[in-house]
Short mmCIF file of C-alpha atoms in Angstrom, two decimals:
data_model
loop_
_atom_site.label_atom_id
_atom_site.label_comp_id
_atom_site.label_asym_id
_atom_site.label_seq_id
_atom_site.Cartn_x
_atom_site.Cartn_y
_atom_site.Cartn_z
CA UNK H 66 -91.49 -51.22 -136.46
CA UNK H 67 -92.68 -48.30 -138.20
CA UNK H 68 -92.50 -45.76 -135.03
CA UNK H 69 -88.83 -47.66 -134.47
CA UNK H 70 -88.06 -46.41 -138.01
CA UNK H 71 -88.87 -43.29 -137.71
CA UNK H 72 -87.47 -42.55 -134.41
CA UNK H 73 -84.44 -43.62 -136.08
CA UNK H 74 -84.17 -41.09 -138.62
CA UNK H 75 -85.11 -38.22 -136.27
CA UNK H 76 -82.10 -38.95 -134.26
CA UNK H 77 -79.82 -39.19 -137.20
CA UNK H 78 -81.10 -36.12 -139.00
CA UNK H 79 -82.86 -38.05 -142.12
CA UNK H 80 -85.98 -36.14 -142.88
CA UNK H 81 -87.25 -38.14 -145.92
CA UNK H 82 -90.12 -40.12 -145.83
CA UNK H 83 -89.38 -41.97 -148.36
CA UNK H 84 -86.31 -43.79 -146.64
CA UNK H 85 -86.26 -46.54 -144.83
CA UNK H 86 -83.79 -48.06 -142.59
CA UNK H 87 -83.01 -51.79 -142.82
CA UNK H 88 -80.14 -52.06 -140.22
CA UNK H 89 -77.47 -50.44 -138.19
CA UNK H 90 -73.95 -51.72 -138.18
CA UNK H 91 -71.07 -51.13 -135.96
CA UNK H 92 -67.40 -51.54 -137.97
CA UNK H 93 -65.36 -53.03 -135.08
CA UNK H 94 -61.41 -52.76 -135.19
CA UNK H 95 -59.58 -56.42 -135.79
CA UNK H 96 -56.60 -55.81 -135.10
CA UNK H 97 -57.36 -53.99 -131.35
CA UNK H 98 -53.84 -55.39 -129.48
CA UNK H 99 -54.30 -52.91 -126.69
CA UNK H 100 -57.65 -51.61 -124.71
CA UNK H 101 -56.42 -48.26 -125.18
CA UNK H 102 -57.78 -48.28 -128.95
CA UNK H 103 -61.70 -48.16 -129.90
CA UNK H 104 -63.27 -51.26 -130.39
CA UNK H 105 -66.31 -49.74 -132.81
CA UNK H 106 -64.40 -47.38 -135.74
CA UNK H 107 -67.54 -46.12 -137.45
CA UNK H 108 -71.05 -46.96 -137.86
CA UNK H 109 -73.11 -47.90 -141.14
CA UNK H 110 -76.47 -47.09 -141.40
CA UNK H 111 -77.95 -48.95 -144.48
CA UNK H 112 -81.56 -47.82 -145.81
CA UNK H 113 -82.79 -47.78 -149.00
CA UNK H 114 -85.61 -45.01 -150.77
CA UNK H 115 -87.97 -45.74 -153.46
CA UNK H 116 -91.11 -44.19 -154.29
CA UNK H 117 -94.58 -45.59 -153.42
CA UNK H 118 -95.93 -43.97 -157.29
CA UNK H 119 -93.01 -43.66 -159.00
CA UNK H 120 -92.47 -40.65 -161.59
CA UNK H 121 -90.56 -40.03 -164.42
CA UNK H 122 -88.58 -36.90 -163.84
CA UNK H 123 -87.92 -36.02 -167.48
CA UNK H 124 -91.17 -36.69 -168.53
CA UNK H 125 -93.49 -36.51 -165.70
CA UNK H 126 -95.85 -39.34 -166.31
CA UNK H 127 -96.69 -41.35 -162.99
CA UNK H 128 -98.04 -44.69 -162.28
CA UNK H 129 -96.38 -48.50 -161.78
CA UNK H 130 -97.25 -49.63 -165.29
CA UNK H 131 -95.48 -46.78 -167.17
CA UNK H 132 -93.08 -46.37 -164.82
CA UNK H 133 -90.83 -49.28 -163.80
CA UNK H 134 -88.26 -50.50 -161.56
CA UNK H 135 -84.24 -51.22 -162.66
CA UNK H 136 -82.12 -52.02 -160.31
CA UNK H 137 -80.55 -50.19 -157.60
CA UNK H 138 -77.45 -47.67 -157.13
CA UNK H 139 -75.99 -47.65 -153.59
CA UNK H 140 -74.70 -44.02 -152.63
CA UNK H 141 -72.17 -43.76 -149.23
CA UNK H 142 -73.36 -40.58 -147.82
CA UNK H 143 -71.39 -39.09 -144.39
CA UNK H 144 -73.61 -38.41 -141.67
CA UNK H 145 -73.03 -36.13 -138.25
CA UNK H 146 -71.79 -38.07 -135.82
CA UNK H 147 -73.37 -40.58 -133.30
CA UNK H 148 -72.20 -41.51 -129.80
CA UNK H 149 -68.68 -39.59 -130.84
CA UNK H 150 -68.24 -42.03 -133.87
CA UNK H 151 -68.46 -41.70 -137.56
CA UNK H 152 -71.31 -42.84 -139.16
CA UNK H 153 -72.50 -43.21 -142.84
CA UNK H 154 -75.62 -44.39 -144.37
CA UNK H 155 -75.12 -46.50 -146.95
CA UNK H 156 -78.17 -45.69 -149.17
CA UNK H 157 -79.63 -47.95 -151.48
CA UNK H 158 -81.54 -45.78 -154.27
CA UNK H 159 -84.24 -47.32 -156.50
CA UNK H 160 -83.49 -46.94 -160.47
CA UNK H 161 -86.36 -46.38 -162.63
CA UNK H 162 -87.52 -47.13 -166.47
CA UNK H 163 -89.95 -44.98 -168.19
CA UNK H 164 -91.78 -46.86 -170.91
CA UNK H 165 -92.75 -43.30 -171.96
CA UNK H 166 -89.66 -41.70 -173.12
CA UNK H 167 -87.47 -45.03 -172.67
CA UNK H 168 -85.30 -43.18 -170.06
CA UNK H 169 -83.89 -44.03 -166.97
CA UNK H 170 -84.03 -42.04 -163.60
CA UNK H 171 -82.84 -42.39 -159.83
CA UNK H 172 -84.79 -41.59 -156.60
CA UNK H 173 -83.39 -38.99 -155.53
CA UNK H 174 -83.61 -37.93 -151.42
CA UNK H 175 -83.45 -34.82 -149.61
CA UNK H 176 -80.36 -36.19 -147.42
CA UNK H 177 -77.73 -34.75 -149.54
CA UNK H 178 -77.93 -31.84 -152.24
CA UNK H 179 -77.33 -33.58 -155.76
CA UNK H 180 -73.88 -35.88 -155.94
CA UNK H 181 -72.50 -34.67 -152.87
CA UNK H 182 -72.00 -37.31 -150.16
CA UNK H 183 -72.03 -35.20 -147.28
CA UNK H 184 -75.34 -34.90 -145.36
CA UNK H 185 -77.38 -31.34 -145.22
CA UNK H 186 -76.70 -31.76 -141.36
CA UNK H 187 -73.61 -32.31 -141.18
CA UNK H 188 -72.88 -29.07 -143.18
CA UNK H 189 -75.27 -27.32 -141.05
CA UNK H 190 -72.34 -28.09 -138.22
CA UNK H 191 -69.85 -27.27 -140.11
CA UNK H 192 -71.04 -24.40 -140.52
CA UNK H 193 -71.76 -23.51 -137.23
CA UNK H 194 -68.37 -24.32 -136.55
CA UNK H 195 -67.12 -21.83 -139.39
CA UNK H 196 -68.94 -19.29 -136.99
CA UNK H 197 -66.43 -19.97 -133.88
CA UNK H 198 -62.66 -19.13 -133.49
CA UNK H 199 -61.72 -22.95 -134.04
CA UNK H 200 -58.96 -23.87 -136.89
CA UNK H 201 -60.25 -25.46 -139.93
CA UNK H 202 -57.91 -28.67 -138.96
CA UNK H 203 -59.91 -28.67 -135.43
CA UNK H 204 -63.25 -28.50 -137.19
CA UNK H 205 -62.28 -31.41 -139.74
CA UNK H 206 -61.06 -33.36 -137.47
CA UNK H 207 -64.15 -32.86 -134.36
CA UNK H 208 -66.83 -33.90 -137.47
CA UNK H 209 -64.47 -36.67 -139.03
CA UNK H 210 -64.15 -35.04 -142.57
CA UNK H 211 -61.18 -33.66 -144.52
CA UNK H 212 -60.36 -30.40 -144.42
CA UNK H 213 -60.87 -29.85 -148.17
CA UNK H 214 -64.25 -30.50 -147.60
CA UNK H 215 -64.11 -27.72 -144.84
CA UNK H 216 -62.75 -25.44 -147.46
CA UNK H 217 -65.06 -26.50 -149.37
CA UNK H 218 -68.03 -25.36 -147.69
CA UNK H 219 -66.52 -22.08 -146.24
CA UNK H 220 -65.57 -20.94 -149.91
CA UNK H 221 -69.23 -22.13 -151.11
CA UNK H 222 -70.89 -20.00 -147.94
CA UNK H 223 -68.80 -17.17 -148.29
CA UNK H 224 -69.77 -17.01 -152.40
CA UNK H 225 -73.36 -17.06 -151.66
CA UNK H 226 -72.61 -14.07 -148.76
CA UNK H 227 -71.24 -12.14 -151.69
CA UNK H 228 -73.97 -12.95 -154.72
CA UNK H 229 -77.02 -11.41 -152.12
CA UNK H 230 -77.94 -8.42 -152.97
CA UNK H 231 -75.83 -5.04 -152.06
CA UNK H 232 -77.87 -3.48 -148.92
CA UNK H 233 -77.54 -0.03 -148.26
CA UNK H 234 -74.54 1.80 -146.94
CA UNK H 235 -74.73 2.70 -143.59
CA UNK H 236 -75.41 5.72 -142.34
CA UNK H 237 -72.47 5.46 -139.61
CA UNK H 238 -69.03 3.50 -140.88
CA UNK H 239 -65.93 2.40 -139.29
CA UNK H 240 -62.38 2.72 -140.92
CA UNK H 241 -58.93 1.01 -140.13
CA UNK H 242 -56.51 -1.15 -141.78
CA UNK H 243 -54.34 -4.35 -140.17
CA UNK H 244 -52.11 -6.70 -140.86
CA UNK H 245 -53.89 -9.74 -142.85
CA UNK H 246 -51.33 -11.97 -144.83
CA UNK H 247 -48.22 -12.12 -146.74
CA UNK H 248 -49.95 -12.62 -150.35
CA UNK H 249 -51.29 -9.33 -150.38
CA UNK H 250 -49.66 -6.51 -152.52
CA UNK H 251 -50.17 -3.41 -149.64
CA UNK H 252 -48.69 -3.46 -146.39
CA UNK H 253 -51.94 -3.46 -144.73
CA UNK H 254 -55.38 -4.47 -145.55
CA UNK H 255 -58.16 -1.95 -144.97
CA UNK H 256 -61.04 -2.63 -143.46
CA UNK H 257 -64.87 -1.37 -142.55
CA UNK H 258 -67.92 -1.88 -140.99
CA UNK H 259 -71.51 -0.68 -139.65
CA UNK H 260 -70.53 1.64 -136.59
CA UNK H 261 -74.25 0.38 -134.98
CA UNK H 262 -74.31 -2.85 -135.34
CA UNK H 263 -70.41 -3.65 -135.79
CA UNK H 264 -71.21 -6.06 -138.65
CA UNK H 265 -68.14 -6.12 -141.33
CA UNK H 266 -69.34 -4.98 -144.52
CA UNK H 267 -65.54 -5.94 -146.68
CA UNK H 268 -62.26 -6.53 -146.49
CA UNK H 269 -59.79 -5.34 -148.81
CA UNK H 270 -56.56 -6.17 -149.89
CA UNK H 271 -54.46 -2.73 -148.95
CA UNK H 272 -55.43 0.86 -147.77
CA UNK H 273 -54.29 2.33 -151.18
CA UNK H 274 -56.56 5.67 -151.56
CA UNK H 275 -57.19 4.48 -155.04
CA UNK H 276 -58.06 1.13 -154.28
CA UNK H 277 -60.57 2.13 -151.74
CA UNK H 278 -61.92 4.84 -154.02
CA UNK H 279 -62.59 2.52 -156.67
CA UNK H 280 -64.33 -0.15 -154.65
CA UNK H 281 -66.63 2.62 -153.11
CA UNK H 282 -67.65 3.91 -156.66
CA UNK H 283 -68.07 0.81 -158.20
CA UNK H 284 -69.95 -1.03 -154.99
CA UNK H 285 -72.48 1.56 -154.29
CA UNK H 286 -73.86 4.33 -156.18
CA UNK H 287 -73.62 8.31 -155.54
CA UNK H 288 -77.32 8.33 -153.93
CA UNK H 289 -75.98 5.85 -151.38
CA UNK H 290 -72.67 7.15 -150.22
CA UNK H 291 -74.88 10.88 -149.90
CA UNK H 292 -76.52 8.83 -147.07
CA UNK H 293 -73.65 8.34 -144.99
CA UNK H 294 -73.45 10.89 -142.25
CA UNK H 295 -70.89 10.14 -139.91
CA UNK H 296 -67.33 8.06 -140.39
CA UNK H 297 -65.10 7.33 -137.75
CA UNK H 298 -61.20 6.66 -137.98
CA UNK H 299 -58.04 7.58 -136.63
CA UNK H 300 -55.67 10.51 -136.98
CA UNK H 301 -54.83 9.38 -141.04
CA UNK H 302 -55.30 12.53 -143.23
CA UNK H 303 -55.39 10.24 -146.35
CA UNK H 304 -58.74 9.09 -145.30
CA UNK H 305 -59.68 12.52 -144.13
CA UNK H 306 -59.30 13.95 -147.26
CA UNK H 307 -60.90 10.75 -148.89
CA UNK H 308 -64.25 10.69 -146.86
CA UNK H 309 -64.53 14.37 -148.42
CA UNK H 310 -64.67 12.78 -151.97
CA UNK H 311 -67.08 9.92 -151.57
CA UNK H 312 -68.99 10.47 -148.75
CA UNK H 313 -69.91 15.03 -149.56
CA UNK H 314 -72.36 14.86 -146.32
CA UNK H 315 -70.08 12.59 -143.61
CA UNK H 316 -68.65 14.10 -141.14
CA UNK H 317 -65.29 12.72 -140.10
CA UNK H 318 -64.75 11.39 -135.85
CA UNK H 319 -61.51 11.11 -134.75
CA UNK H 320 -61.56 8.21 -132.38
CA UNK H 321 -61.15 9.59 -128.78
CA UNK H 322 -58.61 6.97 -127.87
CA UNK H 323 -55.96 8.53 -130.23
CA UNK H 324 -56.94 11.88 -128.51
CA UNK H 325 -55.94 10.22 -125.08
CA UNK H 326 -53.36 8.36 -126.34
CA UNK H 327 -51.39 11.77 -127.66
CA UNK H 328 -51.83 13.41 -124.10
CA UNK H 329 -50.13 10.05 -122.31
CA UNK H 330 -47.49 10.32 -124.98
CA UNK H 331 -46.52 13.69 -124.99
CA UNK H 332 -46.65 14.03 -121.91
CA UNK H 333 -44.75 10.89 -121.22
CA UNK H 334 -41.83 12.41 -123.33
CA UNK H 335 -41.62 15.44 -121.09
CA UNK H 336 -41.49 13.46 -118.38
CA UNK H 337 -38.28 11.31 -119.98
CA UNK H 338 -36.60 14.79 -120.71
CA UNK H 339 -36.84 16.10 -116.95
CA UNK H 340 -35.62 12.78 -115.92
CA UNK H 341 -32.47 12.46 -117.76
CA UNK H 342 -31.14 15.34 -116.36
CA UNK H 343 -31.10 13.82 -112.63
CA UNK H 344 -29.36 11.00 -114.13
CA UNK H 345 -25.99 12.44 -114.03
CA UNK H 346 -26.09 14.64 -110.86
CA UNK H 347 -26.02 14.25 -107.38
CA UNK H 348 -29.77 13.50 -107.61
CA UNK H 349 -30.15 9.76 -108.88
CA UNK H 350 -32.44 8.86 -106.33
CA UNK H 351 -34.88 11.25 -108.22
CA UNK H 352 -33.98 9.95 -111.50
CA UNK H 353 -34.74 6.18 -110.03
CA UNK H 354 -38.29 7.73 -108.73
CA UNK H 355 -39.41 8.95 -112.14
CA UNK H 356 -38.29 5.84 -113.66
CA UNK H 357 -40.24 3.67 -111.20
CA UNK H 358 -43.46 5.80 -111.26
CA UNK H 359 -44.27 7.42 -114.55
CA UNK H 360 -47.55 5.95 -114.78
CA UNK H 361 -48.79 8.04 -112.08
CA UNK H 362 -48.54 10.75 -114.04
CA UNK H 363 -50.34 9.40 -116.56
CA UNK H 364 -53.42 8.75 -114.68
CA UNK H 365 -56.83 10.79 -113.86
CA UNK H 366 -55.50 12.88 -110.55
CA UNK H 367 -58.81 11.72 -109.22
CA UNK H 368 -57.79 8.10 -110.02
CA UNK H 369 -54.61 8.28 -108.18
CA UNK H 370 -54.56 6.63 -104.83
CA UNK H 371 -54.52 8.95 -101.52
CA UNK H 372 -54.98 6.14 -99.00
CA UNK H 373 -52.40 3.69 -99.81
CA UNK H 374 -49.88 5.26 -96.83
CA UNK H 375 -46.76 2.53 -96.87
CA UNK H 376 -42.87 2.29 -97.46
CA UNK H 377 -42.50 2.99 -101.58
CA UNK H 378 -39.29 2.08 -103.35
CA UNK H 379 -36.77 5.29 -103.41
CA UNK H 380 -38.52 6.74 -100.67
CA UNK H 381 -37.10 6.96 -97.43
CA UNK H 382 -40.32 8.03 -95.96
CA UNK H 383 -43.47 5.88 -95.77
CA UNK H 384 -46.05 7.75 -98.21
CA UNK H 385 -48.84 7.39 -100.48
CA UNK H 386 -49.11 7.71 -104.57
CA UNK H 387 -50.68 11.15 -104.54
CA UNK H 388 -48.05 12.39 -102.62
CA UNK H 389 -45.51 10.77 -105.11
CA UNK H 390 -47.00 12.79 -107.99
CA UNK H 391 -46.68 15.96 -106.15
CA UNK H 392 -43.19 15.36 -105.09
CA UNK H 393 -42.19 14.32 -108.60
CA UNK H 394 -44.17 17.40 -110.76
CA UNK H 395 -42.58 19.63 -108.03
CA UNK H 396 -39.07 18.99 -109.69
CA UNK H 397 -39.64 20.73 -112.59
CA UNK H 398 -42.18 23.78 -113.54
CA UNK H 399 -42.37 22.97 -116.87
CA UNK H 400 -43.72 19.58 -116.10
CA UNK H 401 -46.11 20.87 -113.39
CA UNK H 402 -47.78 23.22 -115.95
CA UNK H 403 -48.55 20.52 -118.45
CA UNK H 404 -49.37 18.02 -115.91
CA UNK H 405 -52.37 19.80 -114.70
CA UNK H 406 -53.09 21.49 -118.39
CA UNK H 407 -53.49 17.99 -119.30
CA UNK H 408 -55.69 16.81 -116.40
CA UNK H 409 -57.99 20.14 -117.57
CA UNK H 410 -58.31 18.72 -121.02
CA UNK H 411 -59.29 15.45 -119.54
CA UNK H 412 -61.93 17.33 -117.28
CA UNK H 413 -63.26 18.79 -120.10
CA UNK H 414 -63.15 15.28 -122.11
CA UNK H 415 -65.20 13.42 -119.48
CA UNK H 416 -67.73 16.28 -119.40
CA UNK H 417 -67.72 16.40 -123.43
CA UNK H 418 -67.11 20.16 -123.25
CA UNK H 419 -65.44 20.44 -126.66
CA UNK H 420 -65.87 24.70 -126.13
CA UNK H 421 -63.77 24.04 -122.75
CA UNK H 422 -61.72 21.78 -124.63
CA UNK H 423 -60.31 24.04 -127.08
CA UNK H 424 -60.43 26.97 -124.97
CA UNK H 425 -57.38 25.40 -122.64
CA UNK H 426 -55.31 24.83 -125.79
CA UNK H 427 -55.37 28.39 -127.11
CA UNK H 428 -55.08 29.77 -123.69
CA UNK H 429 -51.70 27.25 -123.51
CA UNK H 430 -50.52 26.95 -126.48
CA UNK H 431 -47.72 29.51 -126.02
CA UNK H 432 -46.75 28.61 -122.90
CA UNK H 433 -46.79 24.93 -122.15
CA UNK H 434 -43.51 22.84 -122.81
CA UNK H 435 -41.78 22.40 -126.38
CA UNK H 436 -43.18 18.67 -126.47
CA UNK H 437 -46.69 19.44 -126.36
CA UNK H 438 -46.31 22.34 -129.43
CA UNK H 439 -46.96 19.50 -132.53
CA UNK H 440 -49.30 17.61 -130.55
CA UNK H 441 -52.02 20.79 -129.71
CA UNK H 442 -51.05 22.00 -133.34
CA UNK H 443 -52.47 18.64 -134.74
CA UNK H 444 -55.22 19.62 -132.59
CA UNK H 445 -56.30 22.77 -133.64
CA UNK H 446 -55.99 21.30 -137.54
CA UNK H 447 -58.06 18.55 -136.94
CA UNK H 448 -60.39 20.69 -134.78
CA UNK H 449 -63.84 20.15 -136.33
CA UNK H 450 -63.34 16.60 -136.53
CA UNK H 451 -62.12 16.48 -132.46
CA UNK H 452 -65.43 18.42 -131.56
CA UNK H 453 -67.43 15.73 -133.61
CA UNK H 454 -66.09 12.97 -131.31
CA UNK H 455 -66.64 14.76 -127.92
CA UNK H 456 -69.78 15.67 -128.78
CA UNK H 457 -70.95 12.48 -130.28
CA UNK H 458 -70.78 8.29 -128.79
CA UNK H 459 -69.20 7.24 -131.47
CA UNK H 460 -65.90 6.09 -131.96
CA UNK H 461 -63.50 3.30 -133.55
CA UNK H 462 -63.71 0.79 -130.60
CA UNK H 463 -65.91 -1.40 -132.58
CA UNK H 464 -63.39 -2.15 -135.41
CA UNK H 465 -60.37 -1.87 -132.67
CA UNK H 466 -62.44 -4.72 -131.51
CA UNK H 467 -62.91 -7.18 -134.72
CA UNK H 468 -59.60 -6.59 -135.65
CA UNK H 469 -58.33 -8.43 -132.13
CA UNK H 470 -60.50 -10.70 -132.48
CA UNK H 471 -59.10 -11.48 -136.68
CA UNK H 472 -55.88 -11.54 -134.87
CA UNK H 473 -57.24 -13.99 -132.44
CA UNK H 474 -58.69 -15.82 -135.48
CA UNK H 475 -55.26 -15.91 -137.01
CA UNK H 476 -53.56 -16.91 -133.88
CA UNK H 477 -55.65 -19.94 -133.58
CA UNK H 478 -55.32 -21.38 -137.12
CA UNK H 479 -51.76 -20.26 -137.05
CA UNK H 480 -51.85 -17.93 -139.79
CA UNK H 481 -52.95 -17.98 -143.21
CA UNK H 482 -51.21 -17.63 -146.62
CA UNK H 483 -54.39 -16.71 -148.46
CA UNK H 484 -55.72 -13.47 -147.90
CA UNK H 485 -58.96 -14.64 -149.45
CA UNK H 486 -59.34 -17.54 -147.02
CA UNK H 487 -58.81 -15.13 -144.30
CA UNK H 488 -61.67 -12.90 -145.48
CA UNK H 489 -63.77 -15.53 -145.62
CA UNK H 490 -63.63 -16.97 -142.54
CA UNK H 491 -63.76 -13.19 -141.13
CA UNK H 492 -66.78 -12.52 -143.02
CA UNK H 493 -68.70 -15.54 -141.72
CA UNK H 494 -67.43 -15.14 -138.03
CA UNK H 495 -68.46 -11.32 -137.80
CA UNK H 496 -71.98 -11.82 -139.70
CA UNK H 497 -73.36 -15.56 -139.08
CA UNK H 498 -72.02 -15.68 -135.78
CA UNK H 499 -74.60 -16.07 -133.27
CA UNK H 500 -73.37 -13.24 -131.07
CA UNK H 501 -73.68 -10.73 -134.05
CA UNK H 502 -76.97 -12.17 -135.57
CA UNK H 503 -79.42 -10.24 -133.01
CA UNK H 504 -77.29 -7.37 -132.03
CA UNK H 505 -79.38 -4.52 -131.30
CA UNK H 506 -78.30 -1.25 -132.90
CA UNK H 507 -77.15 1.39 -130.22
CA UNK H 508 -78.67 4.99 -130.48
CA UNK H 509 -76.91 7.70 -131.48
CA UNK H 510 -76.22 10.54 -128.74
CA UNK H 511 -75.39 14.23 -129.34
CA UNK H 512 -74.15 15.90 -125.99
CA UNK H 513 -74.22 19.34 -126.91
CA UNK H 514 -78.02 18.98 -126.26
CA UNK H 515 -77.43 18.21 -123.10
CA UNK H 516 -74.78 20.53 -122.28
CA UNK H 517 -77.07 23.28 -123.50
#
């Protein structure tokens, strides 16, 4: 009986020794009309706990003769669930009189944490749930509680996240903002993180300068922020010019997708300028081919097909795609000449050659279409911080990253109106999660090293 009983509470999660189960119970349904519906709706667990030397908790003395029994208090406490059905244990606790301090007490059991009627284990779930992209409605409903309870314990973990101690600031941070909710006062929320380890450090509401300021000064302390060496962000001179104020040693990384991501466009406007004027001549056909193919130009030359010989569209000849850039950069010089000034920049961005980099620009600057004048301008500004991200492996793909996966997060639970809710459930996904727990921070590399 005694190996029964305790086999019993290991597979229910009941580590108290001082329980013992009486009897399992299986609620059936009586009005089942069809054998689609369950015939077992939950399942009762009754034990009771009592203490073999009872002690007074509020004045300690122990023993059966000072000590008495009272009566009994029977506490419904949820459990996880068992065989995909609910099931509670109805808990029958032992009251106690001390002839002492004439006071009454309860045994008390390590099932639940004070009043609350929901098991230790079953939060433990629930919180592991918390961890996944699953709604809280989903998660409610999969361990047959409310979802005020949910909220519950995600506003209770996220708390405790908050009260632990402030650790250090990283030496290597992330910036960006997004979109979070409605209730906010900014447009966008700003948000950052360890560039290492790609844990989120906070959330807040908007990407004011002041706001972030002010949450920088007041969270961590001017020794701190003099340890940060390196921040990386995108092209936004307001936190340019702010990294300068709280972080004096940091330098600032453009992220090297913006740097790509101004080539494809500027060049892609060039492109749509020599195109429109084949649109009203004799030359449509033309007009139809640089419609059809302009991504083409947009790739690596290298990465541009040379073996795919066939019949194209707007070709009357059967040909292959690196022929179809040729014929198309042919039709304008303007065009040809940034095509290939861009594919020397990219050389020289593969190879991290931020010397060669540069050196192209200056040498091009004067020549190279109209389009391309604001864009290698910007450039030549933001120079310093352009060398720092070719010549470092570093960048802002990390928080690119979290933030599709918040928008993922939001997508599932279809929204939120409470940016706070949001934040929690970001905060526990991004640094309980199991796939961020014993992530291994990545080494910094500097390639000038090995370019010398």
């Amino acid at each position: 009986m005694n190996n029964y009983n305790t086999d019993l509470k290991i597979l229910l999660g009941v580590n108290d020794n001082n329980i013992k189960i009486t009897g399992v119970e299986d609620v059936k349904c009586t009005k089942q009309s069809t054998q689609l519906l369950p015939k077992i709706l939950f399942k009762i667990v009754h034990a009771k706990v009592e203490y073999p030397q009872p002690k007074c908790n509020n004045c300690g003395v122990k023993g059966c003769a000072k000590v008495l029994k009272n009566g009994s208090k029977l506490s419904r406490i949820k459990l996880q669930k068992c065989r995909g059905k609910a099931t509670y244990l109805h808990l029958t606790k032992q009251r106690y009189y001390c002839k002492n301090c004439n006071k009454y007490t309860t045994a008390k059991t390590t099932v639940t944490e004070g009043k609350c009627t929901i098991s230790l284990e079953l939060k433990r779930e629930v919180i592991s749930r918390l961890t996944l992209e699953s709604s809280r409605k989903s998660i409610a409903r999969e361990c047959k509680i409310s979802d005020t309870t949910v909220y519950n314990i995600q506003k209770e973990l996220c708390n405790s996240l908050s009260k632990r101690p402030s650790t250090r600031l990283p030496e290597y941070l992330c910036f960006d903002e997004f979109r979070a909710t409605k209730d906010v006062e900014g447009h966008l929320s700003f948000i950052y993180c360890d560039a290492l380890n790609h844990k989120v450090i906070d959330i807040l509401t908007n990407n004011r300068k002041s706001t972030i300021i002010d949450h920088f000064k007041k969270r961590y302390t001017f020794k701190d922020r003099l340890n940060v060496k390196m921040v990386c962000m995108d092209m936004n001179a307001g936190y340019m010019a702010m990294v300068k104020v709280l972080f004096p040693n940091a330098s600032v990384i453009i992220d090297r997708f913006h740097i790509i991501q101004a080539f494809n466009n500027t060049l892609n406007n060039l492109r749509t300028r020599v195109m429109r004027r084949f649109k009203d001549n004799d030359n449509d056909r033309i007009y139809k081919q640089f419609k059809r193919y302009w991504k083409l130009l947009l790739k690596r030359e290298d990465d541009v097909p040379s073996d795919d010989y066939g019949r194209k569209y707007h070709f009357k000849q059967w040909i292959t795609s690196r022929k179809i850039v040729e014929h198309l950069i042919k039709q304008d010089n303007e065009l040809k000449e940034a095509y290939y000034t861009v594919q020397m920049l990219l050389d020289a961005y593969d190879t991290h050659d931020f010397t060669g980099f540069f050196d192209v620009i200056n040498l091009s600057k004067t020549t190279i279409a109209e389009e391309f004048s604001a864009t290698f301008k910007t450039f030549i500004k933001n120079k310093k911080y352009i060398e720092n991200a070719l010549r470092y492996n570093l960048s802002n793909g990390p928080i690119e990253g979290i933030i599709n996966k918040v928008k993922n997060i939001k997508r599932t639970s279809y929204g939120y109106r409470n940016f706070f809710s949001l934040k929690a459930r970001v905060l526990i996904i991004f640094n309980l999660g199991y796939s961020n727990t014993d992530r291994i921070n990545k080494d910094v590399i500097d390639y000038s090293i090995n370019i010398a």
